[in-house]
Amino acid sequence: MQNIIFIAPPAAGKGTISECLKNDFGYQHLSTGDMLREAIKEQSPMGLMVKDIMNEGKLVSDEIVIDLISDKLGEDGKPFILDGFPRTLNQALKLTELLNNLNKDYIVIYLDLPKEEALKRIAGRLNCSCGKTYNTLINSLKPKKEGICDICGNTLIKRDDDNQESFLVRYNSYLENTKPIINYYLSNKRLIKIDAAKDKQSVYQDIIEVIK
Ligand code: AMP
């Protein structure tokens, strides 16, 4: 299977799709957002440093996320998914260097989603600590029992940055920082665009077609 880099606005479904690919095809799912949230939960020095920045919807420093990814990339020999990295051109350039050194090939999947749809998804999104994501505003993504994970029975939580104010900061940061990366990968002929406004199953099928 192809190594995958996801580029997407907030709430485009990269976490959800990554979990499916991990379960169905054994991918290593590397989410910088999850790694940072874990550091916050553990109250590590790095976690304490990034907590407010993340809650406000701003980007943490390139150095921190590059260190996180450099430590994990290619660790277990499985094909990998990068979810949420790179988010700046500087991160993308560093990643190209890392992947060249590891002799890893990859494709870049750009999940395209209009801002209004992203905002709607953020409003209904709930997460479980096991990694499963739900949405109370989308029938097919609601948990069977309100507020409870179908898989492990844990209580679902709302991310601290899943509110309208942080969303707007995150979306603007995406426009400003992440869109130039799209041009970078277009020029490398690596980019494949997927319509992420479709339902989850259709988006997943479109992605499977691309990675096989
Ligand atoms: P995510 O889970 O991908 O939506 O990321 C949540 C938050 O983590 C972002 O809004 C940023 O504050 C931070 N973050 C995650 N990945 C990166 C990255 N590659 N560069 C900078 N900040 C990041």
mmCIF file of C-alpha atoms and ligand atoms in Angstrom:
data_model
loop_
_atom_site.group_PDB
_atom_site.id
_atom_site.type_symbol
_atom_site.label_atom_id
_atom_site.label_comp_id
_atom_site.label_asym_id
_atom_site.label_seq_id
_atom_site.Cartn_x
_atom_site.Cartn_y
_atom_site.Cartn_z
ATOM 1 C CA MET A 1 0.000 0.000 0.000
ATOM 2 C CA GLN A 2 1.053 3.560 -0.671
ATOM 3 C CA ASN A 3 2.283 5.814 2.131
ATOM 4 C CA ILE A 4 -0.194 8.674 2.498
ATOM 5 C CA ILE A 5 0.038 12.321 3.445
ATOM 6 C CA PHE A 6 -3.340 13.941 4.114
ATOM 7 C CA ILE A 7 -3.753 17.649 3.481
ATOM 8 C CA ALA A 8 -7.125 18.998 4.544
ATOM 9 C CA PRO A 9 -9.019 21.766 6.317
ATOM 10 C CA PRO A 10 -10.274 21.061 9.857
ATOM 11 C CA ALA A 11 -13.037 18.413 10.089
ATOM 12 C CA ALA A 12 -12.536 17.097 6.540
ATOM 13 C CA GLY A 13 -12.408 13.544 7.942
ATOM 14 C CA LYS A 14 -8.682 12.771 7.887
ATOM 15 C CA GLY A 15 -8.784 11.252 11.393
ATOM 16 C CA THR A 16 -11.860 9.135 10.624
ATOM 17 C CA ILE A 17 -10.516 7.877 7.297
ATOM 18 C CA SER A 18 -7.094 7.199 8.839
ATOM 19 C CA GLU A 19 -8.677 4.993 11.520
ATOM 20 C CA CYS A 20 -10.505 2.985 8.804
ATOM 21 C CA LEU A 21 -7.282 2.564 6.787
ATOM 22 C CA LYS A 22 -5.407 1.521 9.921
ATOM 23 C CA ASN A 23 -8.026 -1.119 10.805
ATOM 24 C CA ASP A 24 -8.548 -2.433 7.260
ATOM 25 C CA PHE A 25 -4.995 -2.305 5.867
ATOM 26 C CA GLY A 26 -2.645 -2.108 8.879
ATOM 27 C CA TYR A 27 -1.409 1.424 8.320
ATOM 28 C CA GLN A 28 0.617 3.234 10.980
ATOM 29 C CA HIS A 29 -1.530 6.311 11.777
ATOM 30 C CA LEU A 30 0.624 9.300 12.691
ATOM 31 C CA SER A 31 -1.489 12.248 13.842
ATOM 32 C CA THR A 32 0.445 15.211 15.207
ATOM 33 C CA GLY A 33 -2.808 16.518 16.747
ATOM 34 C CA ASP A 34 -3.276 13.219 18.670
ATOM 35 C CA MET A 35 0.382 13.234 19.792
ATOM 36 C CA LEU A 36 0.028 16.803 21.070
ATOM 37 C CA ARG A 37 -3.290 16.040 22.846
ATOM 38 C CA GLU A 38 -1.594 13.031 24.489
ATOM 39 C CA ALA A 39 1.253 15.285 25.708
ATOM 40 C CA ILE A 40 -1.348 17.684 27.167
ATOM 41 C CA LYS A 41 -3.132 14.815 28.918
ATOM 42 C CA GLU A 42 0.152 13.619 30.398
ATOM 43 C CA GLN A 43 0.981 17.207 31.428
ATOM 44 C CA SER A 44 4.482 16.824 30.010
ATOM 45 C CA PRO A 45 6.563 20.046 29.724
ATOM 46 C CA MET A 46 5.841 20.108 25.977
ATOM 47 C CA GLY A 47 2.131 19.472 26.620
ATOM 48 C CA LEU A 48 1.935 22.396 29.053
ATOM 49 C CA MET A 49 3.693 24.591 26.505
ATOM 50 C CA VAL A 50 1.273 23.842 23.642
ATOM 51 C CA LYS A 51 -2.050 23.625 25.529
ATOM 52 C CA ASP A 52 -3.220 27.237 25.162
ATOM 53 C CA ILE A 53 -1.882 27.543 21.622
ATOM 54 C CA MET A 54 -3.914 24.499 20.548
ATOM 55 C CA ASN A 55 -7.080 25.536 22.367
ATOM 56 C CA GLU A 56 -6.976 28.883 20.572
ATOM 57 C CA GLY A 57 -6.679 27.056 17.248
ATOM 58 C CA LYS A 58 -3.185 28.346 16.461
ATOM 59 C CA LEU A 59 -0.330 26.254 15.071
ATOM 60 C CA VAL A 60 2.381 25.025 17.423
ATOM 61 C CA SER A 61 5.982 25.573 16.345
ATOM 62 C CA ASP A 62 7.465 23.702 13.388
ATOM 63 C CA GLU A 63 10.318 22.450 15.609
ATOM 64 C CA ILE A 64 7.959 20.649 18.002
ATOM 65 C CA VAL A 65 5.941 18.833 15.319
ATOM 66 C CA ILE A 66 8.998 18.012 13.190
ATOM 67 C CA ASP A 67 10.591 16.388 16.268
ATOM 68 C CA LEU A 68 7.420 14.377 16.945
ATOM 69 C CA ILE A 69 7.243 13.090 13.376
ATOM 70 C CA SER A 70 10.988 12.437 12.997
ATOM 71 C CA ASP A 71 10.834 10.177 16.074
ATOM 72 C CA LYS A 72 8.008 8.024 14.730
ATOM 73 C CA LEU A 73 8.324 7.965 10.941
ATOM 74 C CA GLY A 74 9.163 4.533 9.543
ATOM 75 C CA GLU A 75 9.440 3.213 13.117
ATOM 76 C CA ASP A 76 7.588 -0.084 12.610
ATOM 77 C CA GLY A 77 8.069 -0.690 8.884
ATOM 78 C CA LYS A 78 4.307 -0.478 8.144
ATOM 79 C CA PRO A 79 2.956 1.870 5.461
ATOM 80 C CA PHE A 80 2.158 5.160 7.176
ATOM 81 C CA ILE A 81 -0.474 7.865 7.106
ATOM 82 C CA LEU A 82 0.493 11.400 8.056
ATOM 83 C CA ASP A 83 -2.604 13.105 9.453
ATOM 84 C CA GLY A 84 -2.159 16.810 10.199
ATOM 85 C CA PHE A 85 1.482 17.047 9.128
ATOM 86 C CA PRO A 86 2.819 18.973 7.226
ATOM 87 C CA ARG A 87 0.815 22.116 7.879
ATOM 88 C CA THR A 88 3.390 24.701 6.748
ATOM 89 C CA LEU A 89 5.685 24.851 3.742
ATOM 90 C CA ASN A 90 8.682 24.609 6.063
ATOM 91 C CA GLN A 91 7.284 21.358 7.512
ATOM 92 C CA ALA A 92 6.658 20.034 3.974
ATOM 93 C CA LEU A 93 10.252 20.740 2.924
ATOM 94 C CA LYS A 94 11.596 19.054 6.061
ATOM 95 C CA LEU A 95 9.323 16.073 5.439
ATOM 96 C CA THR A 96 10.610 15.653 1.874
ATOM 97 C CA GLU A 97 14.131 15.519 3.331
ATOM 98 C CA LEU A 98 13.115 12.940 5.970
ATOM 99 C CA LEU A 99 11.315 10.739 3.426
ATOM 100 C CA ASN A 100 14.197 10.931 0.970
ATOM 101 C CA ASN A 101 16.587 9.831 3.728
ATOM 102 C CA LEU A 102 14.311 6.909 4.581
ATOM 103 C CA ASN A 103 13.865 6.143 0.868
ATOM 104 C CA LYS A 104 10.067 6.227 1.226
ATOM 105 C CA ASP A 105 7.670 6.989 -1.598
ATOM 106 C CA TYR A 106 4.237 8.537 -0.913
ATOM 107 C CA ILE A 107 1.120 10.130 -2.339
ATOM 108 C CA VAL A 108 -0.544 13.285 -1.087
ATOM 109 C CA ILE A 109 -4.320 13.200 -0.734
ATOM 110 C CA TYR A 110 -6.005 16.573 -0.572
ATOM 111 C CA LEU A 111 -9.441 16.335 1.057
ATOM 112 C CA ASP A 112 -11.411 19.246 -0.326
ATOM 113 C CA LEU A 113 -14.262 20.569 1.858
ATOM 114 C CA PRO A 114 -16.141 23.905 1.791
ATOM 115 C CA LYS A 115 -15.821 26.063 4.904
ATOM 116 C CA GLU A 116 -19.570 25.911 5.765
ATOM 117 C CA GLU A 117 -19.551 22.106 5.734
ATOM 118 C CA ALA A 118 -16.401 22.033 7.881
ATOM 119 C CA LEU A 119 -18.043 24.330 10.441
ATOM 120 C CA LYS A 120 -21.152 22.126 10.563
ATOM 121 C CA ARG A 121 -19.002 19.047 11.163
ATOM 122 C CA ILE A 122 -17.077 20.779 13.952
ATOM 123 C CA ALA A 123 -20.342 21.748 15.677
ATOM 124 C CA GLY A 124 -21.491 18.101 15.928
ATOM 125 C CA ARG A 125 -18.148 16.330 16.357
ATOM 126 C CA LEU A 126 -17.527 14.139 19.414
ATOM 127 C CA ASN A 127 -14.447 11.988 20.033
ATOM 128 C CA CYS A 128 -13.645 8.875 22.021
ATOM 129 C CA SER A 129 -10.271 8.230 23.642
ATOM 130 C CA CYS A 130 -10.092 4.995 21.564
ATOM 131 C CA GLY A 131 -9.770 7.119 18.413
ATOM 132 C CA LYS A 132 -13.322 6.741 17.047
ATOM 133 C CA THR A 133 -15.041 9.946 15.964
ATOM 134 C CA TYR A 134 -18.805 10.619 15.936
ATOM 135 C CA ASN A 135 -21.047 13.419 14.737
ATOM 136 C CA THR A 136 -24.364 14.214 16.388
ATOM 137 C CA LEU A 137 -25.512 16.257 13.350
ATOM 138 C CA ILE A 138 -24.909 13.510 10.761
ATOM 139 C CA ASN A 139 -27.269 10.519 11.077
ATOM 140 C CA SER A 140 -24.800 7.885 9.864
ATOM 141 C CA LEU A 141 -22.138 9.074 12.332
ATOM 142 C CA LYS A 142 -24.261 9.313 15.508
ATOM 143 C CA PRO A 143 -23.362 6.960 18.388
ATOM 144 C CA LYS A 144 -26.020 4.287 19.071
ATOM 145 C CA LYS A 145 -26.334 5.541 22.655
ATOM 146 C CA GLU A 146 -26.084 9.295 23.196
ATOM 147 C CA GLY A 147 -22.656 10.373 24.470
ATOM 148 C CA ILE A 148 -21.251 6.796 24.579
ATOM 149 C CA CYS A 149 -18.743 5.114 22.241
ATOM 150 C CA ASP A 150 -20.249 2.160 20.299
ATOM 151 C CA ILE A 151 -16.909 0.344 20.347
ATOM 152 C CA CYS A 152 -15.563 0.663 23.893
ATOM 153 C CA GLY A 153 -18.404 2.192 25.942
ATOM 154 C CA ASN A 154 -16.344 5.195 27.052
ATOM 155 C CA THR A 155 -17.924 8.643 27.447
ATOM 156 C CA LEU A 156 -17.503 10.780 24.328
ATOM 157 C CA ILE A 157 -15.789 14.138 24.678
ATOM 158 C CA LYS A 158 -15.823 17.413 22.769
ATOM 159 C CA ARG A 159 -12.352 18.664 21.813
ATOM 160 C CA ASP A 160 -11.416 21.931 23.534
ATOM 161 C CA ASP A 161 -10.726 23.494 20.127
ATOM 162 C CA ASP A 162 -13.995 22.317 18.504
ATOM 163 C CA ASN A 163 -15.861 25.601 18.905
ATOM 164 C CA GLN A 164 -16.694 28.315 16.390
ATOM 165 C CA GLU A 165 -14.036 30.764 17.617
ATOM 166 C CA SER A 166 -11.129 28.272 17.419
ATOM 167 C CA PHE A 167 -12.499 26.850 14.190
ATOM 168 C CA LEU A 168 -12.231 30.248 12.477
ATOM 169 C CA VAL A 169 -8.620 30.631 13.653
ATOM 170 C CA ARG A 170 -7.821 27.103 12.465
ATOM 171 C CA TYR A 171 -9.524 27.609 9.127
ATOM 172 C CA ASN A 172 -7.744 30.912 8.478
ATOM 173 C CA SER A 173 -4.450 29.333 9.463
ATOM 174 C CA TYR A 174 -5.228 26.533 7.000
ATOM 175 C CA LEU A 175 -5.838 29.036 4.202
ATOM 176 C CA GLU A 176 -2.713 30.995 5.012
ATOM 177 C CA ASN A 177 -0.239 28.195 5.793
ATOM 178 C CA THR A 178 -1.499 24.968 4.325
ATOM 179 C CA LYS A 179 -2.730 26.025 0.916
ATOM 180 C CA PRO A 180 0.831 26.879 -0.276
ATOM 181 C CA ILE A 181 1.697 23.250 0.478
ATOM 182 C CA ILE A 182 -0.911 22.184 -2.054
ATOM 183 C CA ASN A 183 0.951 24.129 -4.738
ATOM 184 C CA TYR A 184 4.228 22.556 -3.592
ATOM 185 C CA TYR A 185 2.858 19.015 -3.957
ATOM 186 C CA LEU A 186 1.122 19.921 -7.223
ATOM 187 C CA SER A 187 4.491 20.951 -8.612
ATOM 188 C CA ASN A 188 5.917 17.585 -7.404
ATOM 189 C CA LYS A 189 3.021 15.837 -9.203
ATOM 190 C CA ARG A 190 2.112 14.058 -5.967
ATOM 191 C CA LEU A 191 -1.293 15.554 -5.233
ATOM 192 C CA ILE A 192 -4.626 13.804 -5.668
ATOM 193 C CA LYS A 193 -7.785 15.755 -4.891
ATOM 194 C CA ILE A 194 -10.753 14.004 -3.271
ATOM 195 C CA ASP A 195 -14.197 15.528 -2.702
ATOM 196 C CA ALA A 196 -14.565 15.215 1.088
ATOM 197 C CA ALA A 197 -18.094 16.668 1.146
ATOM 198 C CA LYS A 198 -19.498 13.258 0.124
ATOM 199 C CA ASP A 199 -20.618 10.779 2.797
ATOM 200 C CA LYS A 200 -17.902 8.921 4.701
ATOM 201 C CA GLN A 201 -18.266 5.601 2.844
ATOM 202 C CA SER A 202 -18.015 7.249 -0.607
ATOM 203 C CA VAL A 203 -14.945 9.255 0.418
ATOM 204 C CA TYR A 204 -13.364 6.083 1.797
ATOM 205 C CA GLN A 205 -14.035 4.165 -1.439
ATOM 206 C CA ASP A 206 -12.550 7.011 -3.513
ATOM 207 C CA ILE A 207 -9.415 6.900 -1.357
ATOM 208 C CA ILE A 208 -9.083 3.112 -1.585
ATOM 209 C CA GLU A 209 -9.212 3.409 -5.381
ATOM 210 C CA VAL A 210 -6.306 5.848 -5.238
ATOM 211 C CA ILE A 211 -4.018 3.975 -2.858
ATOM 212 C CA LYS A 212 -4.297 0.484 -4.389
HETATM 213 P P1 AMP B 1 -5.667 18.276 14.441
HETATM 214 O O1 AMP B 1 -5.949 17.192 15.421
HETATM 215 O O2 AMP B 1 -4.899 17.791 13.254
HETATM 216 O O3 AMP B 1 -6.916 19.042 14.055
HETATM 217 O O4 AMP B 1 -4.704 19.323 15.171
HETATM 218 C C1 AMP B 1 -5.142 20.000 16.336
HETATM 219 C C2 AMP B 1 -4.192 21.138 16.665
HETATM 220 O O5 AMP B 1 -2.878 20.626 16.927
HETATM 221 C C3 AMP B 1 -3.984 22.182 15.571
HETATM 222 O O6 AMP B 1 -5.019 23.162 15.532
HETATM 223 C C4 AMP B 1 -2.642 22.778 16.003
HETATM 224 O O7 AMP B 1 -2.787 23.617 17.125
HETATM 225 C C5 AMP B 1 -1.877 21.528 16.468
HETATM 226 N N1 AMP B 1 -1.155 20.881 15.364
HETATM 227 C C6 AMP B 1 -1.373 19.620 14.880
HETATM 228 N N2 AMP B 1 -0.542 19.349 13.866
HETATM 229 C C7 AMP B 1 0.228 20.448 13.689
HETATM 230 C C8 AMP B 1 1.260 20.800 12.776
HETATM 231 N N3 AMP B 1 1.679 19.946 11.823
HETATM 232 N N4 AMP B 1 1.842 22.026 12.885
HETATM 233 C C9 AMP B 1 1.454 22.885 13.835
HETATM 234 N N5 AMP B 1 0.450 22.643 14.721
HETATM 235 C C10 AMP B 1 -0.160 21.429 14.656
#
